[in-house]
Amino acid sequence: MTHEAPAPRVHGAGTDPARRRAAEVMAGMSLHERVGQLNQRLLGWQAVERTAQGAWRTTDVLREEVDRWGGLGALYGLFRADAWSGRGWADGIRPEERAEVAALVVDEVRAASGQDVGPLLVEEAPHGHQALGAELLPVNLAVGATWDDELYRQASASVATSLRADGVHLALLSTLDLLQDPRWGRSEECYGEVPALAARMTEAAVVGMQGRDRSRLADGTGVGVVLKHFAAQGAGTGGRNGHSAALGPRDLAELHLPAARAGVAAGALGLMAAYNDVDGVPCVANRALLTDLLRGEWGFDGLVMADGLAVDRIVEQVGDPVAAAATALHAGVDLSLWDRSFTMLEEAVAQSPDLLARAVDEACLRVLTVKARAGLLGPVDDVRPAPAEPPEGRPTDRPATGDLSLAIAARSVVLLRNEPAAGADRPALPVAPGGRWVVTGPRADDVDAMLGDYVAPLAPDRRVSVADALVASAGARGAVVERADADDTAAVAAADGVVVVLGGSSHRAYTDEFADNGANAGQTAADCGEGVDIASPVLPAGQVETLVAVRAAARGPVVAVVLAGRPYVLTDVVAHADAVLLAFYPGPGGGRVIADLLLGVRQPVGHLPVMLPSHPGAIPVRDDERMPAEGVYRDVPQPVLARVGDGTGYGGLDVRGVRLRVDGEDLVVEADVRAAAGDWDGEGLLLVRSRRVGGLDWARTVVVGWERVSVASGDGSRACVRVPCDDILRPDLPLAVLGARRARVEVALAGRRWSFDLVQDGAGEVTVDGARA
């Protein structure tokens, strides 16, 4: 049943040219057409098909949806290629075809629209575009381990260039989730557990893809971003995906909102409402979150997209699909994703016209404003890329993106341990020239285990495993590396050293079963990824036993390389290996990077963005807990194996002094350092934490600033971190009550820690009170 549209109402068009153009277009739309703009129901890969002659054409599925609404709001995943879509190199859209296929779809929808309105093409890009031949980045957990937001900004910008050249308008980015529990399968999509780190990386992604002040959207070189998931999806009870986040308002604000706020401040065009509830209210139904906070307090002017089928998930709660649509719309959702309920908004308006007619107008205006920025509203200022030529025939950004992906991988690998083997006089790594080593282990030849979730199948010429790279590269470094089975004790015993490649995988097999939203369902070989939550975050069965057997047979150093998408319990690995390299899914260049690190072509410089638990029964453990987990469990008195910021390299740092000074409204932390004796540059992470004092809440120690430290061999340098004093003290607490505001400031660098007190007296003067190393 359809209803006549009320007289068009345009609220707040203002002076924004894109919003004015959107208002003009919406004024000519019926209610039915406006509701159509709010629906994103199709799986994009079902919208086109290849003809017998090899050309692409649109399908009846697309045409029926366009005819239904007199247009199309958005189309999800036109280029998606993976196990869920079923698309691969045999039947998917190839890189040189993407711009042409995008134009085909946009042109057909515009021709069928009475207002000449094209569809938003929306693609998954959590760490690179999920399309055949698109360049991949390491997963977000690896990005976090670099602590290098400028490098990530450059990589995000390069990915956006490719997406826009292919005709994509909106990229879905996982940036807002905080890693609160290693049992969660989507841990790899987080930058770690540090809110400040997530906020800075989110800002880098938005600025890289959209430009500062959305400048890359204005010049047509970037793509709009939709940040997900808003909010607190990483806080699901027990690490269970989409489950309740049992949070009070303080923890929500301090932990899970900083990244979203940073993304909004950077100009993100969209946010995706998460599956989970916060204190019982599902995010898609949470008006206090999506409207009062997001639009009211933060001034967000973009669109809110529901996660896949999230509106339909509240049908049982609210009573029926019409009520679900009304609830989500009223809460602040503008654009659905695959939901049936949102198609019933006309019925919802008929039942509550005073409440919902305006809400439809406002949501439609926001969607159309985004379309105006993308050049999808009529012939004026139409921006659309020309069809791309084949990669070999034109300049592309692939080398740039590939190089940046390698740089992130190289800066993300964490060296957790590097000790001499029994009887040796040098650390196990890097591999000594002249030796004969073997490489073995369940992941030695597994390329897919390095890629992470949400990836298309690699082209055959891109598949280089750790073993491939290590065997091929060793000769140039004066060593010999050969493959061997882990149970070949003779080969292990004869070698001068052994590299054992362990770890998990979030690889989606084409034979796996999938839920209606694309998450893994049923049995799978993966132990990470969406839909792969686990009760005990330990290495897959048999891997520790393999390492123990190798350790028993080996006469030289044993080096463990761990590929991970979550913080595993690695206590046994550290105990049985002389050196341990932890690589959060490093992407398609991971094999080459790990080989370079093992052979000493470069040194590992990554630092943990998350705590590593020492025992599965002690999880979760977090760096910013109000009360530390140490000494609580009688059976596990030390539940933490490694802390946020841990990680060493081949070249150390000698810290000659750390001091704090107040400069205006900022606290300046300075450290004088020199590279330790040896041939390697000194590398480290200057990490500043604070613990506020005062008030009724029990304070947590939080990371407030950091700086990567790199000192050339034989040289010295001064590292500096500047932090606003208000980020450290409690400006919300009145001096009349406290007499003074205080905070404990902790500085960590090169395995050492220093503590200082920051004091603001009744006159407002801030001083540093003493230092304790």
mmCIF file of C-alpha atoms in Angstrom, residues 62-398:
data_model
loop_
_atom_site.group_PDB
_atom_site.id
_atom_site.type_symbol
_atom_site.label_atom_id
_atom_site.label_comp_id
_atom_site.label_asym_id
_atom_site.label_seq_id
_atom_site.Cartn_x
_atom_site.Cartn_y
_atom_site.Cartn_z
ATOM 1 C CA LEU A 62 18.270 -4.865 -10.088
ATOM 2 C CA ARG A 63 15.596 -3.785 -12.549
ATOM 3 C CA GLU A 64 12.771 -5.008 -10.311
ATOM 4 C CA GLU A 65 14.146 -3.069 -7.332
ATOM 5 C CA VAL A 66 14.579 0.084 -9.402
ATOM 6 C CA ASP A 67 11.071 -0.240 -10.840
ATOM 7 C CA ARG A 68 9.668 -0.770 -7.353
ATOM 8 C CA TRP A 69 10.949 2.568 -6.052
ATOM 9 C CA GLY A 70 11.411 4.641 -9.170
ATOM 10 C CA GLY A 71 15.109 4.707 -8.366
ATOM 11 C CA LEU A 72 17.545 3.223 -5.882
ATOM 12 C CA GLY A 73 18.962 4.537 -2.633
ATOM 13 C CA ALA A 74 22.193 2.567 -2.464
ATOM 14 C CA LEU A 75 23.685 -0.667 -3.766
ATOM 15 C CA TYR A 76 25.907 -2.708 -1.476
ATOM 16 C CA GLY A 77 28.836 -4.819 -2.628
ATOM 17 C CA LEU A 78 28.668 -4.586 -6.409
ATOM 18 C CA PHE A 79 32.336 -5.606 -6.600
ATOM 19 C CA ARG A 80 32.508 -7.841 -3.529
ATOM 20 C CA ALA A 81 34.345 -11.091 -4.207
ATOM 21 C CA ASP A 82 34.727 -13.719 -1.494
ATOM 22 C CA ALA A 83 33.271 -16.959 -0.240
ATOM 23 C CA TRP A 84 29.954 -15.423 0.822
ATOM 24 C CA SER A 85 29.306 -13.716 -2.514
ATOM 25 C CA GLY A 86 30.605 -16.777 -4.313
ATOM 26 C CA ARG A 87 32.482 -14.525 -6.730
ATOM 27 C CA GLY A 88 36.073 -15.285 -7.670
ATOM 28 C CA TRP A 89 38.495 -14.885 -10.532
ATOM 29 C CA ALA A 90 36.429 -17.191 -12.745
ATOM 30 C CA ASP A 91 33.186 -15.206 -12.528
ATOM 31 C CA GLY A 92 33.856 -11.924 -10.707
ATOM 32 C CA ILE A 93 34.345 -8.367 -11.936
ATOM 33 C CA ARG A 94 37.981 -7.897 -12.820
ATOM 34 C CA PRO A 95 39.943 -4.741 -11.985
ATOM 35 C CA GLU A 96 39.896 -3.357 -15.514
ATOM 36 C CA GLU A 97 36.095 -3.837 -15.693
ATOM 37 C CA ARG A 98 35.049 -2.117 -12.471
ATOM 38 C CA ALA A 99 34.669 1.477 -13.679
ATOM 39 C CA GLU A 100 32.679 0.304 -16.714
ATOM 40 C CA VAL A 101 30.344 -1.855 -14.599
ATOM 41 C CA ALA A 102 29.838 0.978 -12.107
ATOM 42 C CA ALA A 103 28.875 3.330 -14.924
ATOM 43 C CA LEU A 104 26.507 0.704 -16.347
ATOM 44 C CA VAL A 105 24.618 0.410 -13.046
ATOM 45 C CA VAL A 106 24.564 4.133 -12.308
ATOM 46 C CA ASP A 107 23.354 4.993 -15.813
ATOM 47 C CA GLU A 108 20.524 2.455 -15.730
ATOM 48 C CA VAL A 109 19.263 3.637 -12.359
ATOM 49 C CA ARG A 110 19.458 7.294 -13.375
ATOM 50 C CA ALA A 111 17.548 6.592 -16.560
ATOM 51 C CA ALA A 112 14.756 4.918 -14.575
ATOM 52 C CA SER A 113 14.574 7.700 -11.991
ATOM 53 C CA GLY A 114 12.164 10.513 -12.611
ATOM 54 C CA GLN A 115 14.638 12.885 -10.959
ATOM 55 C CA ASP A 116 17.773 11.552 -12.711
ATOM 56 C CA VAL A 117 19.137 10.328 -9.374
ATOM 57 C CA GLY A 118 21.887 7.726 -9.331
ATOM 58 C CA PRO A 119 22.533 5.120 -6.614
ATOM 59 C CA LEU A 120 25.263 5.277 -4.028
ATOM 60 C CA LEU A 121 27.709 2.438 -4.687
ATOM 61 C CA VAL A 122 28.762 1.141 -1.275
ATOM 62 C CA GLU A 123 31.706 -1.214 -0.775
ATOM 63 C CA GLU A 124 33.417 -2.977 2.096
ATOM 64 C CA ALA A 125 36.931 -1.656 2.651
ATOM 65 C CA PRO A 126 37.967 -2.514 6.219
ATOM 66 C CA HIS A 127 41.604 -2.906 5.135
ATOM 67 C CA GLY A 128 41.466 -2.368 1.407
ATOM 68 C CA HIS A 129 38.695 -2.912 -1.124
ATOM 69 C CA GLN A 130 37.064 -6.353 -1.007
ATOM 70 C CA ALA A 131 37.318 -6.784 -4.772
ATOM 71 C CA LEU A 132 39.378 -8.880 -7.149
ATOM 72 C CA GLY A 133 42.861 -7.475 -7.649
ATOM 73 C CA ALA A 134 42.394 -4.627 -5.181
ATOM 74 C CA GLU A 135 45.373 -3.918 -2.974
ATOM 75 C CA LEU A 136 45.025 -5.046 0.637
ATOM 76 C CA LEU A 137 46.405 -3.512 3.797
ATOM 77 C CA PRO A 138 47.269 -5.427 6.954
ATOM 78 C CA VAL A 139 44.328 -5.733 9.353
ATOM 79 C CA ASN A 140 43.569 -2.936 11.798
ATOM 80 C CA LEU A 141 45.211 -4.753 14.700
ATOM 81 C CA ALA A 142 48.461 -4.611 12.720
ATOM 82 C CA VAL A 143 47.858 -0.928 11.958
ATOM 83 C CA GLY A 144 47.504 -0.309 15.686
ATOM 84 C CA ALA A 145 50.811 -2.095 16.330
ATOM 85 C CA THR A 146 52.611 0.494 14.186
ATOM 86 C CA TRP A 147 51.455 3.409 16.378
ATOM 87 C CA ASP A 148 52.003 5.399 13.180
ATOM 88 C CA ASP A 149 48.898 7.324 12.138
ATOM 89 C CA GLU A 150 50.650 9.300 9.386
ATOM 90 C CA LEU A 151 51.660 6.124 7.573
ATOM 91 C CA TYR A 152 48.083 4.876 7.893
ATOM 92 C CA ARG A 153 46.696 8.167 6.575
ATOM 93 C CA GLN A 154 48.838 7.807 3.455
ATOM 94 C CA ALA A 155 47.731 4.211 2.944
ATOM 95 C CA SER A 156 44.060 5.119 3.406
ATOM 96 C CA ALA A 157 44.418 7.916 0.872
ATOM 97 C CA SER A 158 45.891 5.539 -1.668
ATOM 98 C CA VAL A 159 43.088 3.011 -1.178
ATOM 99 C CA ALA A 160 40.525 5.780 -1.615
ATOM 100 C CA THR A 161 42.061 6.809 -4.923
ATOM 101 C CA SER A 162 41.488 3.309 -6.284
ATOM 102 C CA LEU A 163 37.959 3.101 -4.923
ATOM 103 C CA ARG A 164 36.943 6.395 -6.496
ATOM 104 C CA ALA A 165 38.528 5.510 -9.833
ATOM 105 C CA ASP A 166 36.394 2.358 -9.815
ATOM 106 C CA GLY A 167 33.212 4.408 -9.320
ATOM 107 C CA VAL A 168 32.678 3.729 -5.602
ATOM 108 C CA HIS A 169 30.991 6.455 -3.523
ATOM 109 C CA LEU A 170 31.003 5.111 0.040
ATOM 110 C CA ALA A 171 33.497 2.814 1.766
ATOM 111 C CA LEU A 172 32.546 0.880 4.912
ATOM 112 C CA LEU A 173 35.449 1.053 7.378
ATOM 113 C CA SER A 174 35.842 -0.802 10.650
ATOM 114 C CA THR A 175 37.448 1.812 12.890
ATOM 115 C CA LEU A 176 35.225 2.313 15.941
ATOM 116 C CA ASP A 177 35.416 -1.046 17.719
ATOM 117 C CA LEU A 178 37.668 -1.390 20.748
ATOM 118 C CA LEU A 179 39.285 -4.734 21.529
ATOM 119 C CA GLN A 180 37.843 -5.492 24.942
ATOM 120 C CA ASP A 181 37.880 -9.289 24.879
ATOM 121 C CA PRO A 182 40.231 -11.564 22.882
ATOM 122 C CA ARG A 183 37.490 -14.164 22.509
ATOM 123 C CA TRP A 184 35.727 -11.903 20.019
ATOM 124 C CA GLY A 185 36.209 -13.114 16.451
ATOM 125 C CA ARG A 186 36.341 -9.562 15.079
ATOM 126 C CA SER A 187 39.308 -8.575 17.249
ATOM 127 C CA GLU A 188 41.395 -8.170 14.103
ATOM 128 C CA GLU A 189 39.148 -5.272 12.986
ATOM 129 C CA CYS A 190 40.167 -3.191 16.027
ATOM 130 C CA TYR A 191 43.241 -0.984 16.300
ATOM 131 C CA GLY A 192 43.693 -2.415 19.761
ATOM 132 C CA GLU A 193 42.337 -1.666 23.197
ATOM 133 C CA VAL A 194 43.560 1.938 23.605
ATOM 134 C CA PRO A 195 40.809 4.538 23.016
ATOM 135 C CA ALA A 196 43.291 7.305 22.154
ATOM 136 C CA LEU A 197 44.996 5.096 19.568
ATOM 137 C CA ALA A 198 41.658 4.142 18.001
ATOM 138 C CA ALA A 199 40.677 7.805 17.865
ATOM 139 C CA ARG A 200 43.875 8.865 16.152
ATOM 140 C CA MET A 201 43.754 6.033 13.612
ATOM 141 C CA THR A 202 40.089 6.764 12.878
ATOM 142 C CA GLU A 203 40.944 10.387 12.187
ATOM 143 C CA ALA A 204 43.784 9.264 9.911
ATOM 144 C CA ALA A 205 41.452 7.010 7.918
ATOM 145 C CA VAL A 206 38.828 9.728 7.444
ATOM 146 C CA VAL A 207 41.347 12.410 6.487
ATOM 147 C CA GLY A 208 43.154 10.039 4.143
ATOM 148 C CA MET A 209 40.036 8.925 2.306
ATOM 149 C CA GLN A 210 37.983 12.139 2.338
ATOM 150 C CA GLY A 211 40.675 14.785 2.708
ATOM 151 C CA ARG A 212 40.756 17.480 5.345
ATOM 152 C CA ASP A 213 37.442 19.319 5.415
ATOM 153 C CA ARG A 214 36.197 16.760 2.853
ATOM 154 C CA SER A 215 38.467 18.278 0.211
ATOM 155 C CA ARG A 216 38.908 14.992 -1.658
ATOM 156 C CA LEU A 217 35.128 14.664 -1.962
ATOM 157 C CA ALA A 218 34.960 18.146 -3.469
ATOM 158 C CA ASP A 219 37.622 17.430 -6.095
ATOM 159 C CA GLY A 220 36.351 13.927 -6.896
ATOM 160 C CA THR A 221 39.512 12.039 -5.879
ATOM 161 C CA GLY A 222 38.317 10.497 -2.615
ATOM 162 C CA VAL A 223 35.417 8.485 -1.258
ATOM 163 C CA GLY A 224 33.019 9.072 1.596
ATOM 164 C CA VAL A 225 33.513 6.829 4.604
ATOM 165 C CA VAL A 226 30.963 5.084 6.796
ATOM 166 C CA LEU A 227 32.618 4.282 10.121
ATOM 167 C CA LYS A 228 31.511 1.161 11.941
ATOM 168 C CA HIS A 229 30.289 0.084 14.422
ATOM 169 C CA PHE A 230 28.559 2.712 16.564
ATOM 170 C CA ALA A 231 28.827 1.987 19.449
ATOM 171 C CA ALA A 232 30.586 -0.404 21.852
ATOM 172 C CA GLN A 233 30.362 -3.500 19.674
ATOM 173 C CA GLY A 234 33.708 -4.631 21.059
ATOM 174 C CA ALA A 235 32.228 -4.771 24.559
ATOM 175 C CA GLY A 236 29.849 -7.661 23.853
ATOM 176 C CA THR A 237 29.426 -9.925 26.870
ATOM 177 C CA GLY A 238 31.904 -12.803 26.826
ATOM 178 C CA GLY A 239 33.382 -11.678 23.522
ATOM 179 C CA ARG A 240 30.193 -12.735 21.737
ATOM 180 C CA ASN A 241 29.509 -10.858 18.515
ATOM 181 C CA GLY A 242 26.570 -8.462 18.646
ATOM 182 C CA HIS A 243 25.706 -9.260 22.263
ATOM 183 C CA SER A 244 24.884 -6.864 25.050
ATOM 184 C CA ALA A 245 27.435 -4.258 26.048
ATOM 185 C CA ALA A 246 26.967 -4.029 29.805
ATOM 186 C CA LEU A 247 28.253 -0.485 30.192
ATOM 187 C CA GLY A 248 27.472 2.531 32.269
ATOM 188 C CA PRO A 249 27.542 5.997 30.718
ATOM 189 C CA ARG A 250 31.056 6.712 32.025
ATOM 190 C CA ASP A 251 32.654 3.639 30.450
ATOM 191 C CA LEU A 252 30.740 4.221 27.221
ATOM 192 C CA ALA A 253 32.001 7.795 27.024
ATOM 193 C CA GLU A 254 35.583 7.133 28.082
ATOM 194 C CA LEU A 255 36.227 3.927 26.150
ATOM 195 C CA HIS A 256 33.905 3.546 23.178
ATOM 196 C CA LEU A 257 33.019 7.044 22.011
ATOM 197 C CA PRO A 258 36.426 8.764 21.492
ATOM 198 C CA ALA A 259 37.058 7.096 18.110
ATOM 199 C CA ALA A 260 33.580 7.977 16.839
ATOM 200 C CA ARG A 261 33.907 11.541 18.046
ATOM 201 C CA ALA A 262 37.278 11.872 16.319
ATOM 202 C CA GLY A 263 35.773 10.526 13.094
ATOM 203 C CA VAL A 264 32.882 12.961 13.239
ATOM 204 C CA ALA A 265 35.229 15.864 13.947
ATOM 205 C CA ALA A 266 37.318 14.822 10.927
ATOM 206 C CA GLY A 267 34.214 15.014 8.715
ATOM 207 C CA ALA A 268 33.143 11.393 8.215
ATOM 208 C CA LEU A 269 30.117 11.230 5.909
ATOM 209 C CA GLY A 270 28.541 8.291 7.674
ATOM 210 C CA LEU A 271 28.380 6.041 10.726
ATOM 211 C CA MET A 272 26.965 2.539 10.939
ATOM 212 C CA ALA A 273 24.759 1.664 13.902
ATOM 213 C CA ALA A 274 25.991 -1.545 15.524
ATOM 214 C CA TYR A 275 24.172 -4.812 16.190
ATOM 215 C CA ASN A 276 24.639 -4.782 19.938
ATOM 216 C CA ASP A 277 22.594 -3.101 22.611
ATOM 217 C CA VAL A 278 23.991 -0.714 25.208
ATOM 218 C CA ASP A 279 22.366 -1.187 28.591
ATOM 219 C CA GLY A 280 19.511 -3.053 26.913
ATOM 220 C CA VAL A 281 18.734 -0.647 24.057
ATOM 221 C CA PRO A 282 19.774 -1.845 20.557
ATOM 222 C CA CYS A 283 21.931 0.729 18.802
ATOM 223 C CA VAL A 284 19.534 0.956 15.819
ATOM 224 C CA ALA A 285 16.752 1.888 18.268
ATOM 225 C CA ASN A 286 18.818 4.195 20.475
ATOM 226 C CA ARG A 287 17.677 7.782 19.880
ATOM 227 C CA ALA A 288 19.810 9.045 22.750
ATOM 228 C CA LEU A 289 22.865 7.697 20.920
ATOM 229 C CA LEU A 290 22.018 8.319 17.249
ATOM 230 C CA THR A 291 20.197 11.633 17.537
ATOM 231 C CA ASP A 292 20.664 13.355 20.884
ATOM 232 C CA LEU A 293 24.392 12.643 21.174
ATOM 233 C CA LEU A 294 25.506 12.191 17.575
ATOM 234 C CA ARG A 295 23.550 14.996 15.930
ATOM 235 C CA GLY A 296 22.685 17.155 18.920
ATOM 236 C CA GLU A 297 25.892 17.300 20.960
ATOM 237 C CA TRP A 298 28.429 16.437 18.261
ATOM 238 C CA GLY A 299 26.804 18.249 15.331
ATOM 239 C CA PHE A 300 27.082 15.291 12.940
ATOM 240 C CA ASP A 301 25.636 16.167 9.533
ATOM 241 C CA GLY A 302 26.145 12.880 7.695
ATOM 242 C CA LEU A 303 24.026 9.765 7.371
ATOM 243 C CA VAL A 304 23.506 6.841 9.719
ATOM 244 C CA MET A 305 23.379 3.399 8.137
ATOM 245 C CA ALA A 306 22.032 0.336 9.910
ATOM 246 C CA ASP A 307 24.197 -2.760 10.003
ATOM 247 C CA GLY A 308 23.040 -5.651 7.848
ATOM 248 C CA LEU A 309 19.501 -6.754 8.807
ATOM 249 C CA ALA A 310 19.845 -4.941 12.148
ATOM 250 C CA VAL A 311 16.416 -3.299 11.829
ATOM 251 C CA ASP A 312 14.744 -6.640 11.166
ATOM 252 C CA ARG A 313 16.412 -7.986 14.309
ATOM 253 C CA ILE A 314 14.301 -5.743 16.526
ATOM 254 C CA VAL A 315 10.975 -6.915 15.034
ATOM 255 C CA GLU A 316 10.367 -9.373 17.861
ATOM 256 C CA GLN A 317 11.198 -6.713 20.421
ATOM 257 C CA VAL A 318 8.900 -3.979 19.063
ATOM 258 C CA GLY A 319 6.112 -6.132 17.645
ATOM 259 C CA ASP A 320 6.142 -6.091 13.823
ATOM 260 C CA PRO A 321 8.194 -4.852 10.824
ATOM 261 C CA VAL A 322 6.304 -1.544 10.577
ATOM 262 C CA ALA A 323 7.078 -0.772 14.214
ATOM 263 C CA ALA A 324 10.697 -1.790 13.686
ATOM 264 C CA ALA A 325 11.009 0.621 10.771
ATOM 265 C CA ALA A 326 9.379 3.427 12.721
ATOM 266 C CA THR A 327 11.568 2.786 15.753
ATOM 267 C CA ALA A 328 14.832 2.798 13.805
ATOM 268 C CA LEU A 329 13.890 5.852 11.752
ATOM 269 C CA HIS A 330 12.821 7.802 14.826
ATOM 270 C CA ALA A 331 16.035 6.781 16.585
ATOM 271 C CA GLY A 332 18.101 8.285 13.768
ATOM 272 C CA VAL A 333 18.736 5.582 11.139
ATOM 273 C CA ASP A 334 18.718 7.054 7.617
ATOM 274 C CA LEU A 335 19.653 4.126 5.402
ATOM 275 C CA SER A 336 18.916 0.429 5.812
ATOM 276 C CA LEU A 337 21.101 -2.507 4.829
ATOM 277 C CA TRP A 338 19.156 -5.490 3.395
ATOM 278 C CA ASP A 339 16.256 -4.993 5.831
ATOM 279 C CA ARG A 340 12.667 -5.834 4.905
ATOM 280 C CA SER A 341 11.292 -3.594 7.640
ATOM 281 C CA PHE A 342 12.514 -0.320 6.142
ATOM 282 C CA THR A 343 10.476 -0.985 3.006
ATOM 283 C CA MET A 344 7.383 -0.430 5.175
ATOM 284 C CA LEU A 345 8.086 3.160 6.105
ATOM 285 C CA GLU A 346 5.071 4.380 4.129
ATOM 286 C CA GLU A 347 2.804 2.309 6.360
ATOM 287 C CA ALA A 348 4.652 3.670 9.387
ATOM 288 C CA VAL A 349 4.105 7.254 8.197
ATOM 289 C CA ALA A 350 0.398 6.546 7.671
ATOM 290 C CA GLN A 351 0.128 5.377 11.282
ATOM 291 C CA SER A 352 2.155 8.254 12.784
ATOM 292 C CA PRO A 353 2.324 11.080 10.222
ATOM 293 C CA ASP A 354 3.094 13.829 12.719
ATOM 294 C CA LEU A 355 6.092 11.959 14.091
ATOM 295 C CA LEU A 356 7.496 10.175 11.037
ATOM 296 C CA ALA A 357 6.750 12.246 7.915
ATOM 297 C CA ARG A 358 9.350 14.809 8.912
ATOM 298 C CA ALA A 359 11.770 12.027 9.881
ATOM 299 C CA VAL A 360 11.500 10.550 6.378
ATOM 300 C CA ASP A 361 12.150 13.990 4.889
ATOM 301 C CA GLU A 362 15.218 14.554 7.034
ATOM 302 C CA ALA A 363 16.654 11.104 6.350
ATOM 303 C CA CYS A 364 16.036 11.448 2.612
ATOM 304 C CA LEU A 365 17.634 14.879 2.600
ATOM 305 C CA ARG A 366 20.755 13.474 4.254
ATOM 306 C CA VAL A 367 21.002 10.613 1.745
ATOM 307 C CA LEU A 368 20.490 12.957 -1.187
ATOM 308 C CA THR A 369 23.051 15.401 0.182
ATOM 309 C CA VAL A 370 25.649 12.635 0.134
ATOM 310 C CA LYS A 371 24.582 11.852 -3.427
ATOM 311 C CA ALA A 372 24.968 15.501 -4.373
ATOM 312 C CA ARG A 373 28.540 15.447 -3.070
ATOM 313 C CA ALA A 374 29.171 12.368 -5.243
ATOM 314 C CA GLY A 375 27.711 13.982 -8.379
ATOM 315 C CA LEU A 376 24.652 11.714 -8.507
ATOM 316 C CA LEU A 377 21.880 14.343 -8.638
ATOM 317 C CA GLY A 378 21.124 15.354 -12.162
ATOM 318 C CA PRO A 379 23.360 16.542 -14.975
ATOM 319 C CA VAL A 380 24.736 19.618 -13.205
ATOM 320 C CA ASP A 381 28.259 19.113 -11.822
ATOM 321 C CA ASP A 382 28.066 15.431 -12.635
ATOM 322 C CA VAL A 383 31.258 13.746 -11.461
ATOM 323 C CA ARG A 384 31.935 10.261 -12.652
ATOM 324 C CA PRO A 385 35.280 8.677 -13.614
ATOM 325 C CA ALA A 386 35.861 7.518 -17.139
ATOM 326 C CA PRO A 387 36.062 3.758 -17.697
ATOM 327 C CA ALA A 388 39.435 2.481 -16.567
ATOM 328 C CA GLU A 389 41.974 0.971 -18.927
ATOM 329 C CA PRO A 390 43.632 -2.348 -18.092
ATOM 330 C CA PRO A 391 46.241 -1.997 -15.323
ATOM 331 C CA GLU A 392 49.150 -2.771 -17.642
ATOM 332 C CA GLY A 393 48.086 0.045 -19.953
ATOM 333 C CA ARG A 394 47.716 2.922 -17.524
ATOM 334 C CA PRO A 395 49.351 4.389 -14.438
ATOM 335 C CA THR A 396 47.725 3.086 -11.275
ATOM 336 C CA ASP A 397 48.097 3.606 -7.558
ATOM 337 C CA ARG A 398 48.778 -0.070 -7.021
#
